[in-house]
Coordinates of C-alpha atoms in Angstrom, one line a residue:
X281 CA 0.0 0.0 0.0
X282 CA 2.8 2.6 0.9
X283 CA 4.7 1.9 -2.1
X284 CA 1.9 2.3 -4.4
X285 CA 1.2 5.3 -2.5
X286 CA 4.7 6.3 -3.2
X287 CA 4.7 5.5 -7.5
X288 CA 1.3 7.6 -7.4
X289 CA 2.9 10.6 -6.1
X290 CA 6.1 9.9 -8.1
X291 CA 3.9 9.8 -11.4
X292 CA 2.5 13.0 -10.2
X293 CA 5.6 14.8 -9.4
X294 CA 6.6 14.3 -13.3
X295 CA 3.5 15.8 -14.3
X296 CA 4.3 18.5 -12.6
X297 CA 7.8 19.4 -13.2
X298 CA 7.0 20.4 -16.4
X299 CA 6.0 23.7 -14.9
X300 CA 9.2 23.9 -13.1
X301 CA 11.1 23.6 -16.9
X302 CA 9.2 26.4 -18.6
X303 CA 9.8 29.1 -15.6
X304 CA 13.4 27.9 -16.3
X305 CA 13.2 28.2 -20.4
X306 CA 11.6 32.2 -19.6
X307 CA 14.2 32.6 -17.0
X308 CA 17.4 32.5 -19.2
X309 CA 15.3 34.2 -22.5
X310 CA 15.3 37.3 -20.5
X311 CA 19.5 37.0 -20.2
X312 CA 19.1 36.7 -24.1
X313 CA 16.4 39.9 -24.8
X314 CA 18.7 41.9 -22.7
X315 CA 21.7 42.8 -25.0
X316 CA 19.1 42.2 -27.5
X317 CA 16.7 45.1 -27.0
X318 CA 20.0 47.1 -25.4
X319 CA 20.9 47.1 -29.0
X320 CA 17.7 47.4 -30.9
X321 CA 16.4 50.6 -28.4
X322 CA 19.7 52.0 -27.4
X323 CA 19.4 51.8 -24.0
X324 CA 22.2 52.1 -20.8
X325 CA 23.0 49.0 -19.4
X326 CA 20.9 50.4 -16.6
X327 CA 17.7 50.4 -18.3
X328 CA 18.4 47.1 -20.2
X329 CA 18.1 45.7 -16.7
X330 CA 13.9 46.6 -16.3
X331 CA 13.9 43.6 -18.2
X332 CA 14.8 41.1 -15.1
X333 CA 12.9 44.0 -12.8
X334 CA 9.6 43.6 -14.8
X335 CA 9.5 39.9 -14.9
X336 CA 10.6 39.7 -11.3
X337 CA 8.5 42.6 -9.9
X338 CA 5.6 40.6 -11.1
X339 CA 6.5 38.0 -8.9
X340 CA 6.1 40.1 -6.0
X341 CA 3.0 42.0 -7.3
X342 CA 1.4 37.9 -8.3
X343 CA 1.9 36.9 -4.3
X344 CA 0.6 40.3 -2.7
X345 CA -2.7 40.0 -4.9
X346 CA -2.7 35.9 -4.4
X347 CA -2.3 36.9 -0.3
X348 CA -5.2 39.7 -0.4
X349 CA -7.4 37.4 -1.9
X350 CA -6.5 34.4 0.3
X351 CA -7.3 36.4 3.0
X352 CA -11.2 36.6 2.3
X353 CA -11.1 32.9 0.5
X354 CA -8.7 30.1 0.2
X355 CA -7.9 29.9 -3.1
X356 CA -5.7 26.9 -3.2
X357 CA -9.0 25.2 -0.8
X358 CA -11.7 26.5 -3.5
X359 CA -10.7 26.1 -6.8
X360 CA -7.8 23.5 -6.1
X361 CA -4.1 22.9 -6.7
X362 CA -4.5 22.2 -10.5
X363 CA -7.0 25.0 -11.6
X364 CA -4.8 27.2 -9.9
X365 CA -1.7 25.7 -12.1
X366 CA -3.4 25.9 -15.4
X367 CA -4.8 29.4 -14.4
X368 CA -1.4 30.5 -13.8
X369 CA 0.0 28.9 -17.2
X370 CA -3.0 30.7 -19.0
X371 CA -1.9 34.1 -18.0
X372 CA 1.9 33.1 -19.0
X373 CA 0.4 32.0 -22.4
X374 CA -1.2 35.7 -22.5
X375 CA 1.8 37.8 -22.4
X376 CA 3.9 35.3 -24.6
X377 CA 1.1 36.1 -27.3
X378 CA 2.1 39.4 -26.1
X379 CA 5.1 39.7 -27.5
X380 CA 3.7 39.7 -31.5
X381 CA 2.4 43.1 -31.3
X382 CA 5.0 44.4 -29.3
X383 CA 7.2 43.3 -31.7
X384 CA 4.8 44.9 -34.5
X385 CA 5.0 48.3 -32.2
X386 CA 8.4 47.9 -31.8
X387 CA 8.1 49.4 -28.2
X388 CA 10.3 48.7 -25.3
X389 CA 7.5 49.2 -22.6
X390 CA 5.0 46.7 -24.7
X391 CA 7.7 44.3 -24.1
X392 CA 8.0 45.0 -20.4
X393 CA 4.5 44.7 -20.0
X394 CA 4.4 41.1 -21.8
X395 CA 7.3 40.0 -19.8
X396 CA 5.6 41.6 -17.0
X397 CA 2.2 39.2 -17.5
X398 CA 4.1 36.1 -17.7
X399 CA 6.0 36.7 -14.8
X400 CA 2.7 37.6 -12.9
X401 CA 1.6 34.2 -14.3
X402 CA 4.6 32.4 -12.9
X403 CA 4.2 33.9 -9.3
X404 CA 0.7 32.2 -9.6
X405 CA 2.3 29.0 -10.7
X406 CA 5.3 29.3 -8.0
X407 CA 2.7 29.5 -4.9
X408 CA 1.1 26.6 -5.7
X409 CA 4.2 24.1 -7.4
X410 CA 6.7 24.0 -4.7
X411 CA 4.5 23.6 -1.2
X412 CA 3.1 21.1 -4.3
X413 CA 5.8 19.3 -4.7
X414 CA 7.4 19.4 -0.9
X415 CA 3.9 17.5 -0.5
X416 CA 4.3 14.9 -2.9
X417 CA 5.7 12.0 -0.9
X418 CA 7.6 11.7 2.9
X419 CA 8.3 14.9 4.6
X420 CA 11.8 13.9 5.2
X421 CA 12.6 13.9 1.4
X422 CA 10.3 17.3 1.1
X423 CA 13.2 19.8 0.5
X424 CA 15.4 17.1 -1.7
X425 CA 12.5 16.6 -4.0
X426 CA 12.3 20.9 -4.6
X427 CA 15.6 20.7 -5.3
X428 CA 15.2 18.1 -7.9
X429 CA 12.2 19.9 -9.2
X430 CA 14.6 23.0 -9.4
X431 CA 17.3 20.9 -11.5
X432 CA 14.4 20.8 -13.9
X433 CA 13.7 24.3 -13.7
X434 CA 17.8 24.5 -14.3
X435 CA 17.3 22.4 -17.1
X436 CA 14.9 24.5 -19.0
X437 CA 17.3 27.5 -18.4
X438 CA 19.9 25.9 -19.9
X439 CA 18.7 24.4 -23.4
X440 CA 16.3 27.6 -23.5
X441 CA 19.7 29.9 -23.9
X442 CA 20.3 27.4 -26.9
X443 CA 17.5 27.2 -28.4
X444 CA 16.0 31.3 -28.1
X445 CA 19.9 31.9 -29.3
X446 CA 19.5 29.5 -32.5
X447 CA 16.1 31.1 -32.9
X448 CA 17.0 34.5 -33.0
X449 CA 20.6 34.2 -34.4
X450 CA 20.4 31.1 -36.3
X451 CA 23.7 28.8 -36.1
X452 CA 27.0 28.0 -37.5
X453 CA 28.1 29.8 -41.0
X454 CA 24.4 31.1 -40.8
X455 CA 24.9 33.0 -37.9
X456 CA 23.0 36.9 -38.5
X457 CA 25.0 39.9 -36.2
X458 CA 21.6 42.1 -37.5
X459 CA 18.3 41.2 -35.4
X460 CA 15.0 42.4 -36.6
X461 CA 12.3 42.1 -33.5
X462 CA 10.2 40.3 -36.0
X463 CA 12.2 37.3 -35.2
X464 CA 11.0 37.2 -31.7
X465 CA 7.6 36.9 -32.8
X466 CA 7.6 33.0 -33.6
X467 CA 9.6 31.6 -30.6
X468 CA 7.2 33.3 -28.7
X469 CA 4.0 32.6 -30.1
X470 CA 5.3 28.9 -29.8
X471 CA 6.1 29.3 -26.1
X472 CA 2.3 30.9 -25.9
X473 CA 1.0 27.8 -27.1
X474 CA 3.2 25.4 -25.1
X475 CA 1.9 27.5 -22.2
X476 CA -1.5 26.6 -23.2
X477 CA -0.8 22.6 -24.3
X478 CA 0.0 22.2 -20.6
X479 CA -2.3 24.0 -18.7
X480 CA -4.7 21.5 -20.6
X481 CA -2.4 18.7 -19.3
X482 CA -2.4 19.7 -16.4
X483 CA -6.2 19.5 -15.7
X484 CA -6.3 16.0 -17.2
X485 CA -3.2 15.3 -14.7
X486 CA -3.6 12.7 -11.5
X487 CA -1.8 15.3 -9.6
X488 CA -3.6 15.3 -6.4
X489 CA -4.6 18.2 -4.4
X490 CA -3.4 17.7 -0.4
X491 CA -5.3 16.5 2.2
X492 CA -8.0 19.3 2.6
X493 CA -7.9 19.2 7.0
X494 CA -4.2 19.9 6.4
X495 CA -4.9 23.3 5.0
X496 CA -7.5 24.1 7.5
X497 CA -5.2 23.3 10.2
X498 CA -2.8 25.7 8.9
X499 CA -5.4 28.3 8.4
X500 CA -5.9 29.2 12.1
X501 CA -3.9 31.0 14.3
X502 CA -2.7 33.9 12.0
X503 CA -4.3 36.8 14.0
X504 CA -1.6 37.5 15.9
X505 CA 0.9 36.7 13.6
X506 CA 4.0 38.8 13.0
X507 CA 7.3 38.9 11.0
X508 CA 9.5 40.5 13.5
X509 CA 8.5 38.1 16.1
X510 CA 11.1 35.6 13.8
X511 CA 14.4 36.9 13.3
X512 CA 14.9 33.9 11.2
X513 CA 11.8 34.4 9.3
X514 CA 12.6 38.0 8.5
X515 CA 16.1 37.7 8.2
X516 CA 15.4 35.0 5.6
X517 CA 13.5 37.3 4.0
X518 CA 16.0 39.8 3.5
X519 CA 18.4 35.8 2.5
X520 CA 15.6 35.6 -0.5
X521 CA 15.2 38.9 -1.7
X522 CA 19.7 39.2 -2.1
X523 CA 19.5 35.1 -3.3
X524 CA 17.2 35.6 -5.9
X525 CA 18.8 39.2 -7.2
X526 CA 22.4 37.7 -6.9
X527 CA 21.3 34.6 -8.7
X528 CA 19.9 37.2 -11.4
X529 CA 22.5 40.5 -11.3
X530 CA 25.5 38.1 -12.0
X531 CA 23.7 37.0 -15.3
X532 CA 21.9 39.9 -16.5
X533 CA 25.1 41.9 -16.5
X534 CA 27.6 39.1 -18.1
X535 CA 26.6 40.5 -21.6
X536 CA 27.4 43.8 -20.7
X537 CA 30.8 42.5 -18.7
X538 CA 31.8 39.9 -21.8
X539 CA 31.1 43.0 -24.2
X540 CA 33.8 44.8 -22.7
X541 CA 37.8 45.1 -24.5
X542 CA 39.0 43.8 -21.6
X543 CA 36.3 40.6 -21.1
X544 CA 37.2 40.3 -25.4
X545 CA 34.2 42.6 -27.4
X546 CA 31.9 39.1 -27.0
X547 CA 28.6 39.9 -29.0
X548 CA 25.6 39.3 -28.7
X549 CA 25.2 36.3 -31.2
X550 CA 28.0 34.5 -28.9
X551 CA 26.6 35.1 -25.7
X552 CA 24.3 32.2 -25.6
X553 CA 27.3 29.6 -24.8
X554 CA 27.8 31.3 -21.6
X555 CA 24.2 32.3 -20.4
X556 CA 24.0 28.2 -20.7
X557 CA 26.9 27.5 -18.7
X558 CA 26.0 29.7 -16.0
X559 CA 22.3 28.5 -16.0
X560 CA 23.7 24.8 -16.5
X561 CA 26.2 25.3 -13.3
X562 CA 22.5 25.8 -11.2
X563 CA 21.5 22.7 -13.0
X564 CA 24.6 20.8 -11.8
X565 CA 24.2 21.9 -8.2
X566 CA 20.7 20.8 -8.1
X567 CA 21.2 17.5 -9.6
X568 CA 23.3 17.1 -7.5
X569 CA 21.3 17.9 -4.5
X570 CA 18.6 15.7 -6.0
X571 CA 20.3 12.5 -6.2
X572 CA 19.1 12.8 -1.9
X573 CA 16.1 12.0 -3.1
X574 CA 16.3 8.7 -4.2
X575 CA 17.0 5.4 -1.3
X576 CA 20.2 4.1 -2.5
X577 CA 23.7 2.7 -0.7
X578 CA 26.2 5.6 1.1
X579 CA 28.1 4.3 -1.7
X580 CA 26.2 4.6 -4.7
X581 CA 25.2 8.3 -3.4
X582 CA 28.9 8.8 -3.1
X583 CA 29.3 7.8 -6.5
X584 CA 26.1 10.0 -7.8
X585 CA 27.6 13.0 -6.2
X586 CA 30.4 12.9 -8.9
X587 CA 28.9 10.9 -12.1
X588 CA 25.4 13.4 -11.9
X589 CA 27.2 16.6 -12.2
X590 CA 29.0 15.0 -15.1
X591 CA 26.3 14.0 -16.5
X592 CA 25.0 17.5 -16.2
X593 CA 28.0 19.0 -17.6
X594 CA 27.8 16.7 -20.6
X595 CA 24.7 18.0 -21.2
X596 CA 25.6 21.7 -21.2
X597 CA 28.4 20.7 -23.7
X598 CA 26.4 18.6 -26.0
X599 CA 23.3 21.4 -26.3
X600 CA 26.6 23.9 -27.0
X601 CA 28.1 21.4 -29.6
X602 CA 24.5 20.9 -31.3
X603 CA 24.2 24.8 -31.6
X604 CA 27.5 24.6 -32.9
X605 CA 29.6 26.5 -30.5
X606 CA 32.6 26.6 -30.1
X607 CA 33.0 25.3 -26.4
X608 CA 36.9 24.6 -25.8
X609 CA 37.4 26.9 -23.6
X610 CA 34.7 25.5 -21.1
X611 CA 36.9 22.6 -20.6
X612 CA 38.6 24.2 -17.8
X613 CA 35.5 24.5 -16.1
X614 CA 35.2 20.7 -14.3
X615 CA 37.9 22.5 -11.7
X616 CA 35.3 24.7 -10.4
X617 CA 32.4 21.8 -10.4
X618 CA 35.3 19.9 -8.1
X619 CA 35.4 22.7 -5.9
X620 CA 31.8 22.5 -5.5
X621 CA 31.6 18.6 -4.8
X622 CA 34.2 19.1 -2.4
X623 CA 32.6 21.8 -0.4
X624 CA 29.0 20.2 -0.9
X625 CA 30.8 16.9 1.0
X626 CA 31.9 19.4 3.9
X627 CA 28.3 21.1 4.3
X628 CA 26.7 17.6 4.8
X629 CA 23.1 17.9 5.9
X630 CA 23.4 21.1 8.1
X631 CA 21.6 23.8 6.5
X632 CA 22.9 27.0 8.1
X633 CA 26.6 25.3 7.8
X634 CA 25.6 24.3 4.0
X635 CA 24.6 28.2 3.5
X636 CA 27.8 29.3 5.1
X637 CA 30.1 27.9 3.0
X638 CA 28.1 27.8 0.0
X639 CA 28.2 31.8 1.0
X640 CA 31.9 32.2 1.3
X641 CA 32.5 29.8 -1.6
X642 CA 30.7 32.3 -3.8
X643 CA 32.0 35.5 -2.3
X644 CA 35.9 34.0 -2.7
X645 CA 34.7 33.1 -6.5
X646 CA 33.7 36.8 -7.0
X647 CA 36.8 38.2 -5.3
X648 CA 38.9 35.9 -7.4
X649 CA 36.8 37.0 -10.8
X650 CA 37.3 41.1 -9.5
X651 CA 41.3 40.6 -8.9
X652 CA 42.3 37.8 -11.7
X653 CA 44.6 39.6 -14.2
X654 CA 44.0 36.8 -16.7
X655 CA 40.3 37.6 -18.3
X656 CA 39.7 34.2 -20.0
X657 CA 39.8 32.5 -16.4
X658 CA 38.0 35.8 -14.6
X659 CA 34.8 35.3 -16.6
X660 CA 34.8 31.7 -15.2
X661 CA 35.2 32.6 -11.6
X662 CA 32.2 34.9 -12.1
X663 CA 29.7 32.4 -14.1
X664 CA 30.8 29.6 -11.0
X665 CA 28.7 31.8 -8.5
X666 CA 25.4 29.5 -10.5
X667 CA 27.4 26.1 -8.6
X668 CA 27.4 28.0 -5.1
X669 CA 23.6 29.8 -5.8
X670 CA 22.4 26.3 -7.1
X671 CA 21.2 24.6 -3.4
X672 CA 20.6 28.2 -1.0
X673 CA 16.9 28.3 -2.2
X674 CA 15.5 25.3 -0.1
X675 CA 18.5 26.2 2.6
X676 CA 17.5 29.1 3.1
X677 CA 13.4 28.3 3.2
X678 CA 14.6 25.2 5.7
X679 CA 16.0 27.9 8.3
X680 CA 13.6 30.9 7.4
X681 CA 10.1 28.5 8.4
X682 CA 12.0 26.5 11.0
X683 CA 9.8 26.8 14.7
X684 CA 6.8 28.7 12.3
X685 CA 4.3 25.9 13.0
X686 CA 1.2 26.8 12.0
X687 CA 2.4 29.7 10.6
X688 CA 4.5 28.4 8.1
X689 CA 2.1 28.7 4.9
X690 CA 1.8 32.5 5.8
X691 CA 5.3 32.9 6.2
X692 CA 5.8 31.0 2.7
X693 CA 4.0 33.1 1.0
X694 CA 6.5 36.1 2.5
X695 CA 9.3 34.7 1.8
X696 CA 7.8 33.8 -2.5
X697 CA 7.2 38.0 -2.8
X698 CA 11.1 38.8 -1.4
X699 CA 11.4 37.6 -5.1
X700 CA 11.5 40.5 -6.1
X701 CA 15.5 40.8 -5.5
X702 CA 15.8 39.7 -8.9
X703 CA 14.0 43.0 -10.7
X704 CA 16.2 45.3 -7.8
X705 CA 19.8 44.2 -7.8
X706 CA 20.2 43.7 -11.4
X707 CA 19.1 47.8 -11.1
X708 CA 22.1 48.5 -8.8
X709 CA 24.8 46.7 -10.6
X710 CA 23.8 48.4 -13.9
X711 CA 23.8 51.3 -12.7
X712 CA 27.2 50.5 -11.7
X713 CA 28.2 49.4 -15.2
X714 CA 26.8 53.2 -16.6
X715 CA 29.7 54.8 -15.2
X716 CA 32.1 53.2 -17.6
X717 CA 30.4 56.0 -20.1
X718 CA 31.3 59.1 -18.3
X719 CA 34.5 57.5 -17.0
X720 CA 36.1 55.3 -19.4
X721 CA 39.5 55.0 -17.4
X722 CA 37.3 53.1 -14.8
X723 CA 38.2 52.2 -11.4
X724 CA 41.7 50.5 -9.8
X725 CA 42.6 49.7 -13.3
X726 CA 39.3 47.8 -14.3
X727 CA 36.5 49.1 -16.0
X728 CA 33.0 49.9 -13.5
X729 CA 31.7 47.0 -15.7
X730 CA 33.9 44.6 -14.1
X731 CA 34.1 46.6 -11.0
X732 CA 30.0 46.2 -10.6
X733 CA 30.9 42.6 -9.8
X734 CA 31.3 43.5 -6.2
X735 CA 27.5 43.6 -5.9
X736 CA 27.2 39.8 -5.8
X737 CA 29.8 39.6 -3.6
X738 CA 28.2 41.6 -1.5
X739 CA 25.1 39.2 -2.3
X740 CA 27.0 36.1 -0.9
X741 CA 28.5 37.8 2.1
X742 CA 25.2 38.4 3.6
X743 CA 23.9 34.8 2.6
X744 CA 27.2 33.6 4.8
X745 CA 26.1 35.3 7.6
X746 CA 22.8 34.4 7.2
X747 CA 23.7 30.5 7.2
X748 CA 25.9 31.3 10.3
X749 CA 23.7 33.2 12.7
X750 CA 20.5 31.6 12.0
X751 CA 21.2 28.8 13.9
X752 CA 22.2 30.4 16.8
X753 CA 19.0 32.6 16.9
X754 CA 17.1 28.7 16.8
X755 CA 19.0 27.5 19.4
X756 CA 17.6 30.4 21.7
X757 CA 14.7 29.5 20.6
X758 CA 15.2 26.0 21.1
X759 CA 15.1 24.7 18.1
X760 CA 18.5 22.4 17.1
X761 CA 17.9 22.6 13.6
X762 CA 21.2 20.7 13.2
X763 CA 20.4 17.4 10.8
X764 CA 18.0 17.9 8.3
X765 CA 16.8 15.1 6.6
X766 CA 14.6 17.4 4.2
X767 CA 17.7 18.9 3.3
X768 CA 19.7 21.6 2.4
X769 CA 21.3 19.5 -0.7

């Protein structure tokens, strides 16, 4: 009986990762539209940022309207799990088809607006997939199973770099340098109806909406609820909100930084290769954080720790070769995934200790990128902060809802809106970037470009403190949140 129980929800966790690839396959089209439309509309590196802060300010926008109307009626309770999914997907599909006469108008703000109404349809989506997917089998294998689910999401951002790059630049000898916004039209028109396609099969789907007196349960006690009566709750706020805009900031701006003379004049046509090795480093980490999941030997997990990420890595090279890339330089980059085994070995199953060092792993990778006189390794130092980002999402939501109790949907849905980090940081490092016009000499012998890197590592010093001091603020509580079995990998 438990084991079939267990295939059932396994079969249903497949149906719904598929959500989790397309937020990915969005994700890493924005990295591509912004040198794009920097180029098409002339804009400062600044401004080619509203990009990431429309489709991310949606996300915080989605969960405050989501939270209003919960408060009157339970959404998730009334319409269930999978309505809500294919509700979400539906308004994705709408500002995909979005895009067409935006394209036609050739305006910027059209554009932010579409990008603006699928991200508002992805905040729906997020709300409901990962308590979703946490629920979808033993508690103890919860967290492992997110992580897994965002190795999928990793996935999408990966290939979708590829495959938006060979749709808008073609490949090989037919490579174009000139971009009409015409040619954005079809791959998203395609993505609208994908949208759509499952949506549909997602209402036909077994998936399961949880046990109904579990959400009741939750749903008292909130009267006298309040943020700053959890330092770890609003402390892990302020974790999300500079996770999710370092994860984003380093990315955004790479274009800009590999555009530079002293990062090599990249264009745009040949930044696709290394939008999908930063993405693809988040999909190693994650694969390799999901390999908890699964109930096999200390060996055989051993073993999966370092055949999984290079399988992963295989996979970034093979989408690369298929797009016909030139990808020899990436074959330096297995040191870096070693580095990040290693470190993921010392972290164990301790999630503040985890955060720690996946927080001054990051910041050292950052520091190394700002002060390396040899560019060709620099860039790689930078695109590494993906391996130490990969795993802090369900760290940090381990420590953030630890000792919330009956709170902890409420403070969920607090710590989903502190997504908006990933609209405001990529803001401040532009900025940052802007100088380089109106002082080209830049700054301590590097250009404000590559200077503006010192945003994310300001990003991972603050997640390195977070991992470290959050468990001591449990323990007054106490709460030894020591050995997590739900994990932090």
């Amino acid at each position: 009986m438990n084991s079939e129980n267990l295939q059932t929800k396994w079969g249903q966790f497949l149906s719904l990762v598929t959500v989790f690839f397309f937020w990915g396959f969005v994700g890493s089209a924005n990295d591509i539209l912004i040198p794009v439309f920097k180029k098409v509309f002339t804009l400062s590196q600044v401004q080619s940022q509203l990009v990431a802060w429309a489709f991310y300010a949606a996300y915080f926008v989605g969960s405050i309207i989501f939270f209003l109307i919960s408060l009157k009626s339970d959404v998730l309770q009334k319409f269930g799990y999978k309505k809500t999914l294919a509700t979400g997907l539906i308004v994705s599909s709408i500002g995909s088809f979005l895009f067409v006469p935006a394209a036609t108008m050739e305006s910027f703000a059209f554009f932010l607006t579409a990008l603006f109404t699928v991200g508002l349809g992805f905040s729906i989506q997020q709300i409901v997939a990962n308590p979703l997917a946490i629920k979808m089998g033993s508690p103890a294998t919860g967290a492992h199973r997110l992580t897994l689910a965002g190795g999928v999401n990793s996935f999408g951002t990966t290939i979708g770099a590829i495959l938006l790059g060979i749709a808008l630049f073609g490949m090989g000898d037919n490579k174009r340098t000139a971009l009409s916004l015409e040619d954005i039209k079809f791959p998203f028109i395609i993505l609208g109806f994908a949208f759509i396609l499952v949506a549909l099969f997602m209402l036909f789907s077994k998936i399961e909406d949880p046990a109904k007196q579990e959400e009741a349960k939750i749903e008292h006690g909130h009267k006298n609820f309040s943020i700053m009566d959890y330092p770890q709750l609003y402390l892990g706020m302020i974790a999300i909100f500079i996770y999710v805009g370092t994860e984003v900031t380093i990315i955004s701006n790479l274009p800009a930084l590999l555009k530079t003379a002293e990062f090599g004049n990249i264009l745009e046509e040949a930044i696709p290769p290394f939008i999908a090795l930063y993405w693809g480093s988040l999909m190693i980490g994650r694969w390799n954080g999901g390999v908890n999941v699964f109930d096999t030997s200390k060996t055989t997990n051993l073993l999966l720790k370092f055949i999984v990420p290079a399988l992963a890595f295989g996979v970034i090279i093979g989408t690369n070769i298929f797009a016909q890339h030139n990808v020899s330089a990436f074959y330096i980059y297995p040191i870096w995934i070693l580095i990040f085994i290693i470190v993921s070995f010392i972290g164990g199953k301790n999630a503040g200790k985890t955060l720690m060092l996946y927080g001054i792993s990051g910041l050292l990778m950052m520091f190394i990128g700002l002060v390396c006189p040899d560019k060709e390794i620099a860039k790689f130092f930078f695109i590494s902060g993906g391996l130490f980002l990969s795993i802090m999402w369900p760290s940090i939501f381990d420590l953030a809802i630890a000792g919330l109790g009956k709170n902890t949907g409420k403070a969920s849905s607090f710590l989903i809106m502190m997504i908006l980090g990933g609209g405001v940081i990529p803001l401040i490092q532009g900025s940052i970037c802007d100088f380089d016009l109106s002082n080209p000499e830049g700054i301590m012998g590097i250009s404000w470009t590559h200077f503006s890197y010192i945003i994310p590592l300001i990003g991972f010093a603050y997640l390195a403190f977070y991992g470290f001091y959050c468990p001591k603020i449990l323990k007054q509580q106490g709460i030894f949140h020591i050995e997590t079995e739900g994990g932090t990998h």
